[in-house]
mmCIF file of C-alpha atoms and ligand atoms in Angstrom:
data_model
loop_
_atom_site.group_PDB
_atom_site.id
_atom_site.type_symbol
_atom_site.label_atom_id
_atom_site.label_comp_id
_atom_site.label_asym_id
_atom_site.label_seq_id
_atom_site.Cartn_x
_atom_site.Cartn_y
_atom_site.Cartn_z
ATOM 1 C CA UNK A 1 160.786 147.245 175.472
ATOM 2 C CA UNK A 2 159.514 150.760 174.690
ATOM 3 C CA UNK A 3 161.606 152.565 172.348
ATOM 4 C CA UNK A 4 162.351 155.149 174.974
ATOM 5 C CA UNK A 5 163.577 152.071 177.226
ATOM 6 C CA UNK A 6 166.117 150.845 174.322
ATOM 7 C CA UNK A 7 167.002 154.509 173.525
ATOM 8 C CA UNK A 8 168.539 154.958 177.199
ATOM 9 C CA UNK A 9 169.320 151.706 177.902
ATOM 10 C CA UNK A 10 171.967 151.830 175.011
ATOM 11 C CA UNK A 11 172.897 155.536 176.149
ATOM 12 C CA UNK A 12 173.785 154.532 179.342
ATOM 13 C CA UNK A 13 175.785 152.152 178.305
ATOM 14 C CA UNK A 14 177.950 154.333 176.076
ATOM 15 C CA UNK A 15 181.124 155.874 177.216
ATOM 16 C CA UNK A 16 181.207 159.494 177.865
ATOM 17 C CA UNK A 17 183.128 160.179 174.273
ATOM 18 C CA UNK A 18 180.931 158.276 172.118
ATOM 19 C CA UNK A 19 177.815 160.327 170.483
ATOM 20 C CA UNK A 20 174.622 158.603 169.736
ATOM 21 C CA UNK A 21 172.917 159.054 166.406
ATOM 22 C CA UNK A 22 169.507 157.749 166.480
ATOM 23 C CA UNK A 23 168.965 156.098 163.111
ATOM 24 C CA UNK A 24 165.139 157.257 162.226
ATOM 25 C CA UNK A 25 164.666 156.757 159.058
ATOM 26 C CA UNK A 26 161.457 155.209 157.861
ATOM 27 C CA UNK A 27 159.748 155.762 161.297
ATOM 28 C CA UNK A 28 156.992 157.995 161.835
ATOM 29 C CA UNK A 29 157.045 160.884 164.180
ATOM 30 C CA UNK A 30 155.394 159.895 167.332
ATOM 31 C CA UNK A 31 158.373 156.990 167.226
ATOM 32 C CA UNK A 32 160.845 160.187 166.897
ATOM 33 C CA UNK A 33 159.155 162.232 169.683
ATOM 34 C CA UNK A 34 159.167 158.988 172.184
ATOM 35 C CA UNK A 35 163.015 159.363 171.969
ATOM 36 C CA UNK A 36 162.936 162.919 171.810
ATOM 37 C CA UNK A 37 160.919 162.909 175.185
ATOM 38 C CA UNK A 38 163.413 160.627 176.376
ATOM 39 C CA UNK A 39 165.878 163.160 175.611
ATOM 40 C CA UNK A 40 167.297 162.025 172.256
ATOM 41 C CA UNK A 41 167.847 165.626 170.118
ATOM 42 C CA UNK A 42 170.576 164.312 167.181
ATOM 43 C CA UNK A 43 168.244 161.622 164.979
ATOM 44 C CA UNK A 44 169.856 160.449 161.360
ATOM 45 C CA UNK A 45 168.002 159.973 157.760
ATOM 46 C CA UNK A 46 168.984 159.027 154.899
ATOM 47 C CA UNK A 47 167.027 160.270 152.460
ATOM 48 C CA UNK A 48 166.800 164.165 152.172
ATOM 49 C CA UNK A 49 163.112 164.241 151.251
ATOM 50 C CA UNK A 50 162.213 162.581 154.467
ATOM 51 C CA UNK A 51 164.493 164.322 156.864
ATOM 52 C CA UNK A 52 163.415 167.883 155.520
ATOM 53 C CA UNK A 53 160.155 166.684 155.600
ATOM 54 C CA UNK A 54 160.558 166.025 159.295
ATOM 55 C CA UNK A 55 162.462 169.075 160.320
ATOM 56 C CA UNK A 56 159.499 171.467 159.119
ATOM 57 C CA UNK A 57 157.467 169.467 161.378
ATOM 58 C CA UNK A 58 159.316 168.513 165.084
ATOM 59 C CA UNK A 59 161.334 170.238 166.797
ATOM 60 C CA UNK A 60 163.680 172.897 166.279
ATOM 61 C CA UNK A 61 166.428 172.028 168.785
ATOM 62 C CA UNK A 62 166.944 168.787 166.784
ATOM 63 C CA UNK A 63 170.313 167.933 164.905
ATOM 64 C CA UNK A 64 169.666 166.171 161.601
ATOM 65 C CA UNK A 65 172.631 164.309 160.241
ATOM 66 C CA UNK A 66 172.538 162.993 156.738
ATOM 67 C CA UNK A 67 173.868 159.914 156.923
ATOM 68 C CA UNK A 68 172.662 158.259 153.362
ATOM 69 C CA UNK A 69 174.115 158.699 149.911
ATOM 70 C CA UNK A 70 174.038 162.164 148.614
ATOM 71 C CA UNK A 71 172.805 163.148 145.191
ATOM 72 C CA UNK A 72 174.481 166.185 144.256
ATOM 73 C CA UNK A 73 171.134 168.245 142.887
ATOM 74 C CA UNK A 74 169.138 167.831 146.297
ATOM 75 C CA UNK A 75 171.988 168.988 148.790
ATOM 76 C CA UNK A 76 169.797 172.310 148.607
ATOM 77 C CA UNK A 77 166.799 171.435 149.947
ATOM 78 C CA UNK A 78 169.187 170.128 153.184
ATOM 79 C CA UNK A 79 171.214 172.872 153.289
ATOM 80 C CA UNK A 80 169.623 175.602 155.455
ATOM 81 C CA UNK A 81 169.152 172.985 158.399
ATOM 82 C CA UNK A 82 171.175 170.172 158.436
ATOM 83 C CA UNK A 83 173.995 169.960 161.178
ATOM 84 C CA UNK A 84 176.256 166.988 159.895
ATOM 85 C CA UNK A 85 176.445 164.772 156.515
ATOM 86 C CA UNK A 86 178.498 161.905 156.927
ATOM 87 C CA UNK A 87 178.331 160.624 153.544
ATOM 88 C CA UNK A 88 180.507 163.110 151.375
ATOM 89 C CA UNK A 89 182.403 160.477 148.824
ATOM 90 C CA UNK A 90 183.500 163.161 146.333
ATOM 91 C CA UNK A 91 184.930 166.622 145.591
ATOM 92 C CA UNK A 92 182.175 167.207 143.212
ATOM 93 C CA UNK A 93 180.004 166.803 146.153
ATOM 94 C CA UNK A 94 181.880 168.749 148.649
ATOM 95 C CA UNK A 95 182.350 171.601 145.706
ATOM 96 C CA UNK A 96 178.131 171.323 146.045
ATOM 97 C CA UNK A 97 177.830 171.430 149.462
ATOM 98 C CA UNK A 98 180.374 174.311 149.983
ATOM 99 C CA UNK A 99 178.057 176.243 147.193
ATOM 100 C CA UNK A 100 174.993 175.944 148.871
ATOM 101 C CA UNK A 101 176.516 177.234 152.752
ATOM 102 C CA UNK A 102 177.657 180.127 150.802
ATOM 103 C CA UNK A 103 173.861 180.731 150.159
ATOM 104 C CA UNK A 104 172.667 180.048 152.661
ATOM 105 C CA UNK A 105 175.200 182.560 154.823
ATOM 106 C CA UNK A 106 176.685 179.398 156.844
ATOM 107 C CA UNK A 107 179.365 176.400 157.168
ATOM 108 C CA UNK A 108 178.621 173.179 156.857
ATOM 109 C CA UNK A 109 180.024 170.044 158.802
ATOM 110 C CA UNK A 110 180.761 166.992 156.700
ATOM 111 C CA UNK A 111 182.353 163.585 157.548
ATOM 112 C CA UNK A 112 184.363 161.888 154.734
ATOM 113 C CA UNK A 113 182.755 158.323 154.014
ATOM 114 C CA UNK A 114 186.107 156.261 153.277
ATOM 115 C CA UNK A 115 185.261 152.426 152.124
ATOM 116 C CA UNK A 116 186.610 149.538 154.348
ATOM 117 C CA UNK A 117 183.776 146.704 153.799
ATOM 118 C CA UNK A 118 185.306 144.156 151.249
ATOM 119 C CA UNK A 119 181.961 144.517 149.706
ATOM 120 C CA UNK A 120 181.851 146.365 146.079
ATOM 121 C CA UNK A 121 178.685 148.160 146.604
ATOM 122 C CA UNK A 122 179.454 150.511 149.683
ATOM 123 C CA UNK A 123 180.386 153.994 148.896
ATOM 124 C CA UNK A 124 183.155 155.944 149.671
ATOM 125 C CA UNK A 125 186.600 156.906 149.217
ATOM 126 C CA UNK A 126 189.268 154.386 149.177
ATOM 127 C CA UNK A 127 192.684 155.637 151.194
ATOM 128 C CA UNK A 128 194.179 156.871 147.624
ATOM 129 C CA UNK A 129 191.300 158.436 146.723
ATOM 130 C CA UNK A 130 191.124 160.581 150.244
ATOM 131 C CA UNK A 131 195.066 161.645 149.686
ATOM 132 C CA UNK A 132 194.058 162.826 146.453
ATOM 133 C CA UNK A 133 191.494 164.972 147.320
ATOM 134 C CA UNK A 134 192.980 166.616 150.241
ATOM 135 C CA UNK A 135 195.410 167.270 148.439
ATOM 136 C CA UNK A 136 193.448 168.855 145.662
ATOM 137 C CA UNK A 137 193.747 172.374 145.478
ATOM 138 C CA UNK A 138 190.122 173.392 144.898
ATOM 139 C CA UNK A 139 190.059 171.473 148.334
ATOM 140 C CA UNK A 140 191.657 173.899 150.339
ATOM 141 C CA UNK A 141 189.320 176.585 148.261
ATOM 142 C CA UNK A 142 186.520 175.327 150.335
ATOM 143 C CA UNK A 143 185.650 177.535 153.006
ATOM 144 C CA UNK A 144 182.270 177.013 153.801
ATOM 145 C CA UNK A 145 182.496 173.324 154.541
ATOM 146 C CA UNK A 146 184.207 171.963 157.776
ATOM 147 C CA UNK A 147 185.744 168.291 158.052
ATOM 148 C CA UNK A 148 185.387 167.043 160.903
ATOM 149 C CA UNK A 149 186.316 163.189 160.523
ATOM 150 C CA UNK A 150 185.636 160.059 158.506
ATOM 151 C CA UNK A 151 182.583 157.581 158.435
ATOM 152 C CA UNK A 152 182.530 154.021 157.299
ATOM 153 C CA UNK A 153 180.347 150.929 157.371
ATOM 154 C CA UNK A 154 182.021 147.553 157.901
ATOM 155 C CA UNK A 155 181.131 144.289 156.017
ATOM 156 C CA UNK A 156 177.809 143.274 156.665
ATOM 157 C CA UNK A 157 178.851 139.377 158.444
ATOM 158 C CA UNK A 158 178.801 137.464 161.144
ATOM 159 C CA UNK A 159 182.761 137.380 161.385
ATOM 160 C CA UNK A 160 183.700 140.201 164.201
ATOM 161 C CA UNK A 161 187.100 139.807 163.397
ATOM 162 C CA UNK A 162 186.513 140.894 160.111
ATOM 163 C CA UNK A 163 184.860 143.564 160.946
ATOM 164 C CA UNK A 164 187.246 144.468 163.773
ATOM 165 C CA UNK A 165 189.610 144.855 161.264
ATOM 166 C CA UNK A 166 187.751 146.736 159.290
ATOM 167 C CA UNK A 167 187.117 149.384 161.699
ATOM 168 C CA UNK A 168 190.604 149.430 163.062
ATOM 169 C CA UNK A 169 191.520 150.138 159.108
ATOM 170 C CA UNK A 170 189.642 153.244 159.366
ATOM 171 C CA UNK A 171 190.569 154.388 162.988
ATOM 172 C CA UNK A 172 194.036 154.628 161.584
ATOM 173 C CA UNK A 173 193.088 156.937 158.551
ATOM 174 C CA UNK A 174 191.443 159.197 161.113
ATOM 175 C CA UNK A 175 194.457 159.394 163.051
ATOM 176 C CA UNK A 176 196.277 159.884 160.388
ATOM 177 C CA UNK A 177 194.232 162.617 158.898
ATOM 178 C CA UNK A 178 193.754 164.107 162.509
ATOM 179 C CA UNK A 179 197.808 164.907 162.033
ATOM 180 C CA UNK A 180 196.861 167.124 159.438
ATOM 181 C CA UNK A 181 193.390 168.591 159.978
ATOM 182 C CA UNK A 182 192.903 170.474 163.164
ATOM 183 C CA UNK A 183 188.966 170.615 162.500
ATOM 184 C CA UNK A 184 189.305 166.660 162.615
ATOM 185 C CA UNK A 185 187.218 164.940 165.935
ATOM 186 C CA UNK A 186 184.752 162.525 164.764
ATOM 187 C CA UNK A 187 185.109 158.919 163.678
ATOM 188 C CA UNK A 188 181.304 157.646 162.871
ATOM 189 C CA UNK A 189 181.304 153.916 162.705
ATOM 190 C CA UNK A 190 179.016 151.376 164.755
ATOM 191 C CA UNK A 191 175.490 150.563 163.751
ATOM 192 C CA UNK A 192 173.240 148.568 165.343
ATOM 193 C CA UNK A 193 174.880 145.199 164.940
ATOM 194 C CA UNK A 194 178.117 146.161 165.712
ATOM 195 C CA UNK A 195 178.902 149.131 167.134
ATOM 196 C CA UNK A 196 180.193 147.489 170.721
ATOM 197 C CA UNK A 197 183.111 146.485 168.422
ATOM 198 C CA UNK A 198 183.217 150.046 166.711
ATOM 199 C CA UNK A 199 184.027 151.550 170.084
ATOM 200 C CA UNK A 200 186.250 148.831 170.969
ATOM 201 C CA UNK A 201 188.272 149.784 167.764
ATOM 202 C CA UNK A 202 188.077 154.136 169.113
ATOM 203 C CA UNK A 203 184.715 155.115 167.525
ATOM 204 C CA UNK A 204 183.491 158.301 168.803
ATOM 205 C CA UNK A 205 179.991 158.789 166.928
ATOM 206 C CA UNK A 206 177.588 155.649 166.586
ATOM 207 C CA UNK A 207 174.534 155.296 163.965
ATOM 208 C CA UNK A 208 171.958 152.699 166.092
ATOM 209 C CA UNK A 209 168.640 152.383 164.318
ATOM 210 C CA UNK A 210 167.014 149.185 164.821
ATOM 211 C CA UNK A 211 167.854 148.527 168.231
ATOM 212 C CA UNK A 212 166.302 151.904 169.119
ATOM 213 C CA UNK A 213 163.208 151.836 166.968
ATOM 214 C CA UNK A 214 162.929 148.276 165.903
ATOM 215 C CA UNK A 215 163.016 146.985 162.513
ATOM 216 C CA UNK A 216 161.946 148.680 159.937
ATOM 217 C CA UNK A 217 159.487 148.274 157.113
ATOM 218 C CA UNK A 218 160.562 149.466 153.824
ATOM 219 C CA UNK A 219 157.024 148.503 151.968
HETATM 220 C C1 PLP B 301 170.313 152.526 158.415
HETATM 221 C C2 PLP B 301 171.692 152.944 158.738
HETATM 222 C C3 PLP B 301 172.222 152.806 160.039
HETATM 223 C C4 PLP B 301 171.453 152.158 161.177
HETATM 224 O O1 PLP B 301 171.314 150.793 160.960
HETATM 225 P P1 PLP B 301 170.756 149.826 162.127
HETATM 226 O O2 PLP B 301 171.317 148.501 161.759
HETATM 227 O O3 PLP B 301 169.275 149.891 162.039
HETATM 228 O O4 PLP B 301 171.275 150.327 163.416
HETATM 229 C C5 PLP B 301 173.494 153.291 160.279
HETATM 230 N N1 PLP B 301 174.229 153.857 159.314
HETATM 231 C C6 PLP B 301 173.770 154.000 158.063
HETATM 232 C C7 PLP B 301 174.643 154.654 157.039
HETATM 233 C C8 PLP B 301 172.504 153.553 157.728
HETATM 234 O O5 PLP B 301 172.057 153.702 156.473
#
């Protein structure tokens, strides 16, 4: 299969609610532009190096989403282009972010990356940690940044119930948060291996990589 073949094959599978992300980092551009010819325009990276590297060069009606861990001291070189980061885990970070839109004369749209895998190494906010800082008032100082939902990466297993769970967990916390933030629409969860469940469990923005491009070689 032809990436352009697994690109719509997946799309056309997908309810009308649920947004693909088309996981490209690592892959060259020709692989982006066969899914950009196919009619793919919002493509994810996760290192910012790469994915400004890659918006000088293709297209300018594509939507690069951050969707890796953010290091507070490169947000700038993102800033002037990038249309969503999904990994914010931090007010530090947010305080950052908010920073460079104001230089750069514009708002930018950020998910929340709350922790459900049992696994220690994932980042994110636990559901504490999330209360906290919306509740922070240097939080509601922040006008230059816009919330509009939560991301989260189950546990990396072969038990779907588990991971069910896991996702349910942070469908909840979006609803919950929805209640209070009107800016609130997107809940990011579903990669490649299980993102049938993620929209089973109310997912409305997927992250599919591998099935799209193939795997990937990180040599
Ligand atoms: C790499 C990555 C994906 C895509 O993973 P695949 O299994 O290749 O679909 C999704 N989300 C995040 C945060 C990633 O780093």
């Amino acid at each position: 299969m032809s990436i352009a073949n697994n690109l719509l094959s997946i799309k056309n599978s997908l309810p009308d609610h649920v947004t693909l992300v088309a996981v490209s980092k690592t892959k060259p551009i020709a692989d982006i532009m066969e899914a950009y010819d196919a009619g793919q325009r919002i493509f994810g990276e996760n290192k910012i190096q790469e994915m400004t590297q890659k918006w000088e060069e293709m297209p300018k009606d594509i939507q690069w989403h951050m969707i890796g861990h953010v290091q507070r001291n490169k947000v700038k070189y993102m800033a002037p282009f990038v249309s969503l980061i999904h990994g914010v885990d931090s007010l530090k970070l947010l305080k950052e972010i908010n920073k460079q839109a104001i230089k750069n004369e514009r708002k930018i749209c950020c998910l929340l990356q709350v922790h459900i895998a049992e696994e220690e190494t994932k980042f994110g906010f636990d559901e504490d940690e999330l209360l906290d800082m919306i509740n922070h008032p240097e939080f509601k100082e922040l006008n230059h940044v816009v919330i509009e939902g939560v991301m989260g990466m189950a546990t990396f297993t072969e038990d779907t119930e588990q991971i069910r769970k896991e996702f349910h967990k942070l469908n909840n916390i979006f609803k919950n948060l929805k209640l209070n933030f009107e800016s609130i629409h997107i809940l990011s969860m579903g990669m490649s291996g299980d993102y049938k469940i993620a929209i089973e469990e109310g997912s409305t923005m997927i992250r599919v990589g591998s099935s799209i491009f193939g795997a990937r070689n990180y040599q």
